[in-house]
Coordinates of C-alpha atoms in Angstrom, one line a residue:
M17 CA -21.4 70.4 -202.1
R18 CA -18.8 72.9 -202.8
S19 CA -14.9 71.4 -203.3
P20 CA -12.3 72.8 -201.2
A21 CA -10.5 74.3 -204.3
G22 CA -13.9 76.1 -204.7
S23 CA -14.3 77.3 -201.1
R24 CA -11.2 79.1 -201.0
R25 CA -11.5 80.7 -204.7
A26 CA -15.0 82.1 -203.0
A27 CA -13.1 83.2 -199.9
V28 CA -10.8 85.2 -202.1
L29 CA -13.3 86.7 -204.3
V30 CA -15.3 87.9 -201.1
A31 CA -12.2 89.4 -200.0
A32 CA -10.8 90.9 -202.8
S33 CA -14.6 92.6 -203.0
A34 CA -14.3 93.7 -199.4
A35 CA -11.2 95.4 -199.9
L36 CA -12.5 97.2 -203.4
A37 CA -15.3 98.5 -201.7
A38 CA -13.2 99.8 -198.5
A39 CA -11.0 102.0 -201.0
L40 CA -13.9 103.2 -202.9
P41 CA -15.0 106.8 -201.4
L42 CA -17.9 106.7 -199.5
P43 CA -21.4 108.6 -200.4
A44 CA -21.0 112.0 -198.8
T45 CA -23.7 112.1 -196.8
A46 CA -21.8 108.7 -195.0
Q47 CA -18.6 110.4 -194.7
A48 CA -17.8 112.0 -191.5
W49 CA -18.8 115.5 -191.7
P50 CA -17.1 118.1 -191.5
A51 CA -14.6 116.8 -193.8
K52 CA -13.7 119.8 -195.4
P53 CA -14.0 123.6 -195.2
V54 CA -17.4 125.4 -194.6
R55 CA -18.9 128.1 -196.2
I56 CA -21.0 131.2 -195.0
I57 CA -22.7 133.0 -197.7
V58 CA -23.0 136.5 -196.7
P59 CA -25.7 138.0 -199.5
F60 CA -24.1 141.6 -198.9
A61 CA -20.6 143.7 -199.2
P62 CA -18.0 143.6 -196.6
G63 CA -18.6 145.6 -193.2
G64 CA -22.1 145.8 -192.5
G65 CA -23.5 143.8 -189.6
N66 CA -24.6 140.9 -191.8
D67 CA -20.8 140.6 -192.5
V68 CA -19.3 141.2 -189.1
F69 CA -22.1 138.9 -187.6
A70 CA -20.4 136.0 -190.1
R71 CA -16.8 136.5 -189.6
Q72 CA -16.7 136.3 -185.6
L73 CA -19.5 133.3 -186.2
A74 CA -17.0 131.6 -188.9
T75 CA -14.1 131.7 -186.2
Q76 CA -15.8 130.5 -183.7
L77 CA -17.3 127.8 -185.7
G78 CA -14.3 126.7 -187.1
T79 CA -12.4 126.2 -183.6
L80 CA -15.7 124.1 -182.6
L81 CA -15.9 121.7 -186.0
G82 CA -12.2 121.6 -186.4
V83 CA -12.3 122.9 -190.0
Q84 CA -11.9 126.6 -191.8
V85 CA -15.1 128.0 -191.7
L86 CA -15.1 130.6 -194.9
V87 CA -17.0 134.0 -195.4
D88 CA -18.1 134.3 -199.0
N89 CA -19.9 137.8 -199.8
R90 CA -22.4 137.8 -202.5
P91 CA -23.8 141.3 -202.7
G92 CA -26.2 142.1 -205.0
A93 CA -29.7 143.4 -205.8
G94 CA -31.0 143.6 -201.7
G95 CA -29.4 140.5 -201.1
T96 CA -30.9 138.3 -203.4
V97 CA -28.0 137.2 -205.6
G98 CA -26.3 136.1 -202.7
T99 CA -29.3 134.1 -201.3
D100 CA -29.9 132.5 -204.9
A101 CA -26.4 131.4 -204.9
A102 CA -27.1 129.8 -201.1
A103 CA -30.2 127.9 -202.4
K104 CA -29.0 126.3 -205.6
S105 CA -25.7 125.2 -203.7
P106 CA -25.2 121.6 -202.5
A107 CA -27.5 120.2 -199.5
D108 CA -24.0 118.7 -198.0
G109 CA -24.1 121.1 -195.0
Y110 CA -21.0 122.8 -196.8
T111 CA -22.4 125.7 -197.9
L112 CA -24.5 128.0 -195.4
L113 CA -26.6 131.2 -195.7
L114 CA -26.1 134.0 -193.0
G115 CA -30.3 135.1 -193.7
H116 CA -32.3 137.5 -192.2
T117 CA -35.6 139.2 -192.2
G118 CA -34.8 141.3 -195.2
T119 CA -33.6 138.4 -197.1
L120 CA -35.8 135.6 -195.9
A121 CA -38.6 137.6 -195.0
I122 CA -39.2 141.0 -197.1
N123 CA -37.6 140.3 -200.2
P124 CA -40.2 137.1 -201.1
V125 CA -42.9 139.6 -200.7
L126 CA -41.0 142.6 -202.0
Y127 CA -39.8 141.1 -205.6
P128 CA -42.5 139.4 -207.2
K129 CA -40.2 137.1 -209.5
L130 CA -37.2 135.7 -207.2
P131 CA -35.2 133.2 -208.6
Y132 CA -35.6 131.2 -205.4
D133 CA -38.0 130.3 -202.7
A134 CA -37.6 131.5 -199.4
R135 CA -39.5 129.0 -197.9
S136 CA -38.8 125.6 -199.5
S137 CA -35.5 126.3 -201.0
F138 CA -33.9 126.4 -196.8
V139 CA -34.0 124.7 -194.0
P140 CA -33.1 126.6 -190.4
V141 CA -29.9 126.0 -189.0
A142 CA -30.0 128.3 -186.2
P143 CA -31.1 131.8 -184.7
L144 CA -28.5 134.3 -183.9
A145 CA -29.2 137.8 -183.3
S146 CA -32.1 140.4 -183.5
A147 CA -31.1 144.1 -184.0
P148 CA -33.7 147.1 -183.7
L149 CA -33.3 150.7 -185.0
V150 CA -32.8 154.1 -183.7
L151 CA -35.3 156.7 -185.1
V152 CA -33.2 159.9 -185.1
V153 CA -33.6 163.7 -185.5
P154 CA -31.2 166.3 -186.0
S155 CA -30.1 168.0 -182.8
S156 CA -31.4 171.3 -184.2
S157 CA -35.2 169.7 -184.7
P158 CA -37.9 171.4 -182.4
I159 CA -38.7 167.5 -182.1
R160 CA -37.2 166.5 -178.8
S161 CA -39.3 163.2 -178.1
F162 CA -41.4 160.6 -179.9
A163 CA -44.3 162.1 -178.3
D164 CA -43.3 165.7 -180.4
L165 CA -43.0 163.4 -183.3
L166 CA -46.7 162.1 -183.2
A167 CA -48.3 165.4 -182.2
R168 CA -46.3 167.3 -185.5
A169 CA -47.3 164.3 -187.7
K170 CA -51.0 164.2 -186.8
A171 CA -51.3 167.9 -186.9
A172 CA -49.7 168.3 -190.6
P173 CA -50.3 164.9 -192.2
G174 CA -47.5 164.6 -195.1
K175 CA -45.6 167.4 -193.9
L176 CA -42.8 165.6 -191.9
A177 CA -40.3 163.7 -194.1
F178 CA -38.3 160.1 -193.1
A179 CA -35.2 159.2 -194.7
S180 CA -34.4 155.3 -195.4
S181 CA -31.6 153.7 -197.3
G182 CA -33.6 152.5 -200.1
N183 CA -37.5 151.8 -201.3
G184 CA -38.3 148.2 -199.4
T185 CA -35.6 148.4 -196.4
G186 CA -36.0 148.1 -193.0
G187 CA -35.5 151.9 -192.1
H188 CA -38.8 152.3 -194.7
L189 CA -40.6 149.5 -193.5
A190 CA -40.2 150.9 -190.0
G191 CA -41.4 154.4 -190.9
E192 CA -44.6 152.6 -193.1
L193 CA -45.5 150.5 -189.7
L194 CA -45.2 153.6 -187.6
E195 CA -47.9 155.1 -190.1
E196 CA -50.2 152.2 -190.0
V197 CA -50.0 151.8 -185.9
A198 CA -50.2 155.7 -185.3
G199 CA -52.6 156.4 -188.0
V200 CA -50.7 159.3 -189.5
K201 CA -49.0 159.9 -192.4
M202 CA -45.5 161.2 -193.6
L203 CA -43.0 161.6 -196.9
H204 CA -40.9 158.7 -197.6
V205 CA -37.4 160.3 -198.9
P206 CA -35.4 156.9 -200.0
Y207 CA -31.5 157.1 -200.8
K208 CA -29.0 154.9 -202.1
G209 CA -28.0 153.7 -198.9
T210 CA -27.5 155.0 -195.0
A211 CA -24.5 157.4 -195.4
P212 CA -26.3 159.8 -197.9
A213 CA -29.8 159.5 -196.1
L214 CA -28.0 160.4 -192.3
T215 CA -26.2 163.2 -194.2
D216 CA -29.1 165.2 -195.3
V217 CA -30.6 164.2 -191.9
L218 CA -27.7 165.5 -190.2
G219 CA -27.8 168.7 -192.3
G220 CA -31.6 169.2 -191.6
Q221 CA -32.6 168.5 -195.3
V222 CA -34.9 165.6 -193.9
D223 CA -37.1 165.4 -190.7
L224 CA -35.8 162.0 -189.2
M225 CA -34.9 158.4 -190.2
F226 CA -35.1 155.2 -188.7
S227 CA -31.2 154.1 -188.9
V228 CA -29.3 150.8 -187.9
I229 CA -27.3 151.7 -185.0
P230 CA -23.5 151.7 -185.7
P231 CA -23.4 154.4 -188.4
A232 CA -25.9 156.9 -186.2
L233 CA -24.4 156.2 -182.9
P234 CA -21.1 158.2 -183.1
H235 CA -23.6 161.3 -184.5
V236 CA -26.2 160.6 -181.1
D237 CA -22.7 160.9 -178.8
A238 CA -21.1 164.1 -180.5
G239 CA -24.7 165.6 -180.1
K240 CA -25.3 166.0 -183.8
L241 CA -28.4 163.8 -183.8
R242 CA -31.0 163.1 -181.1
A243 CA -32.3 159.6 -180.6
I244 CA -35.8 159.6 -179.9
G245 CA -37.1 155.9 -180.0
I246 CA -35.7 152.4 -180.4
T247 CA -37.9 150.3 -182.6
G248 CA -36.8 146.8 -181.0
A249 CA -39.3 145.1 -178.3
R250 CA -36.2 145.9 -176.0
R251 CA -33.9 148.9 -175.3
S252 CA -31.0 148.6 -176.9
P253 CA -27.5 148.1 -174.9
R254 CA -25.7 150.8 -177.2
L255 CA -28.4 153.5 -176.0
P256 CA -29.8 152.2 -172.8
D257 CA -31.2 155.4 -171.9
V258 CA -33.3 155.9 -175.2
A259 CA -36.8 154.0 -174.8
T260 CA -38.3 152.0 -177.0
V261 CA -41.2 153.6 -179.4
A262 CA -43.8 151.6 -177.6
E263 CA -42.3 152.7 -174.5
A264 CA -42.6 156.1 -175.7
G265 CA -46.5 155.6 -176.2
L266 CA -46.8 153.6 -179.4
K267 CA -47.9 150.3 -178.1
G268 CA -47.8 147.4 -180.1
Y269 CA -44.9 148.6 -182.3
E270 CA -42.0 146.8 -183.0
S271 CA -39.6 146.4 -185.7
S272 CA -36.5 144.6 -185.9
L273 CA -34.2 142.8 -188.3
A274 CA -33.8 139.0 -186.9
Y275 CA -30.5 137.2 -187.8
G276 CA -29.9 133.3 -188.4
L277 CA -28.4 130.6 -190.2
V278 CA -30.3 128.5 -192.8
A279 CA -28.6 125.6 -194.9
P280 CA -30.1 124.3 -198.5
R281 CA -32.9 122.4 -198.2
G282 CA -32.4 118.7 -198.2
T283 CA -29.1 119.1 -195.7
P284 CA -28.7 115.8 -193.9
D285 CA -30.6 115.9 -190.4
A286 CA -27.2 114.7 -188.7
V287 CA -25.6 117.6 -190.2
L288 CA -28.1 120.4 -189.0
K289 CA -28.0 119.0 -185.5
T290 CA -24.0 119.1 -185.1
L291 CA -24.3 122.5 -187.0
G292 CA -27.1 123.4 -184.6
D293 CA -25.1 122.4 -181.6
A294 CA -22.3 124.3 -182.5
V295 CA -23.9 127.7 -183.3
A296 CA -25.8 127.7 -180.0
K297 CA -22.3 127.2 -178.6
A298 CA -20.4 130.0 -180.4
V299 CA -23.3 132.4 -179.2
E300 CA -22.5 131.8 -176.1
T301 CA -18.7 133.1 -176.6
P302 CA -17.6 136.4 -175.4
A303 CA -16.5 137.4 -178.7
L304 CA -19.4 136.7 -180.7
R305 CA -21.5 138.6 -178.0
D306 CA -19.4 141.4 -178.1
A307 CA -19.7 141.1 -182.0
F308 CA -23.8 141.6 -181.6
K309 CA -23.5 144.3 -178.9
A310 CA -20.9 146.5 -181.4
E311 CA -24.0 146.3 -183.7
G312 CA -26.6 146.9 -181.4
A313 CA -28.1 143.7 -181.4
E314 CA -28.4 141.0 -179.1
P315 CA -28.7 137.2 -179.0
L316 CA -31.8 136.1 -180.2
P317 CA -32.9 132.9 -178.3
G318 CA -34.8 129.7 -179.5
T319 CA -34.2 126.8 -181.6
A320 CA -34.4 126.2 -185.4
A321 CA -38.3 125.9 -185.3
D322 CA -38.6 128.9 -183.4
F323 CA -36.4 130.9 -186.3
Q324 CA -38.7 129.2 -188.9
A325 CA -41.7 130.3 -187.3
L326 CA -40.6 133.8 -186.7
M327 CA -39.3 134.1 -190.7
Q328 CA -43.2 133.3 -191.3
S329 CA -44.3 135.8 -188.9
E330 CA -42.3 138.7 -190.2
S331 CA -43.2 137.8 -193.8
D332 CA -46.6 137.9 -192.5
K333 CA -46.2 141.2 -191.1
W334 CA -44.3 143.0 -193.6
G335 CA -46.4 141.4 -196.3
R336 CA -49.2 143.3 -195.5
V337 CA -47.2 146.5 -194.6
I338 CA -45.7 146.5 -198.3
R339 CA -49.2 145.8 -200.0
Q340 CA -51.1 148.3 -197.8
A341 CA -48.2 150.8 -198.7
G342 CA -47.9 150.1 -202.2
I343 CA -44.1 149.7 -201.7
K344 CA -42.2 148.8 -204.9
P345 CA -38.4 147.7 -205.0
E346 CA -36.2 150.6 -206.8

């Protein structure tokens, strides 16, 4: 039997061990999340749609989560630099990535040796928005409608030229998809960015362009460009009078950029759940919806699993287009 003195010593040791354990820091997964600022990596330079969405989302999430949410721009190599940085970050919920169709579905097919695997490196957090492109021609163009465009493309294969902001970009692939679905052939003219491409379309050096909506809209409003089609499944709230390409006669055509928040694979499920719930609330705020509308985008409904399935579907779709057209990165 243990003596009274031994019992007292054992009790003291137990109490001391408990005090020491309480003083030691808990593992990151056991601590309440979030306990420090959260970072959203945007793999593009400030100012674009990705950045606009991320900054407004960061503001709303900061309020909902009670911590500072920062935007970290990591541009380069068509979004692969920032995406790689996110993929290699700790899976603790403190580093997230604003991904979209380009970085998560197109680049893995376009670039054969990426330093990350888009399918295995990330888990979805929540969908955010979907943004179509607008098909524009110069106001001086004889092309008055999408039907005119198809008629001219069929009558003179390879003669109509379409501009894009570069090989493998959304505007380039939208044109290649049009060729595939309509059975026509056009000439692709890549530029190093949207601005120089639009400049040559405005000047009539190039016949048409599939452009993101914000930079094209002022020229459409000023009557310098004519909008003849929206590439999405629905009309754009920024150009409600412009029919979709499918409505204009090309059934089955649809090309949009889907945006969503993802995290490094291995991020705890409880953290993903908290984040997903917060994003769902943020998307309902007028401020974030206004940010979407300003970029010609709309909230993308669905769950994290829906976003993952969409990225897989988009990868299959655009992978086929890239292979058939023989598209190579610049």
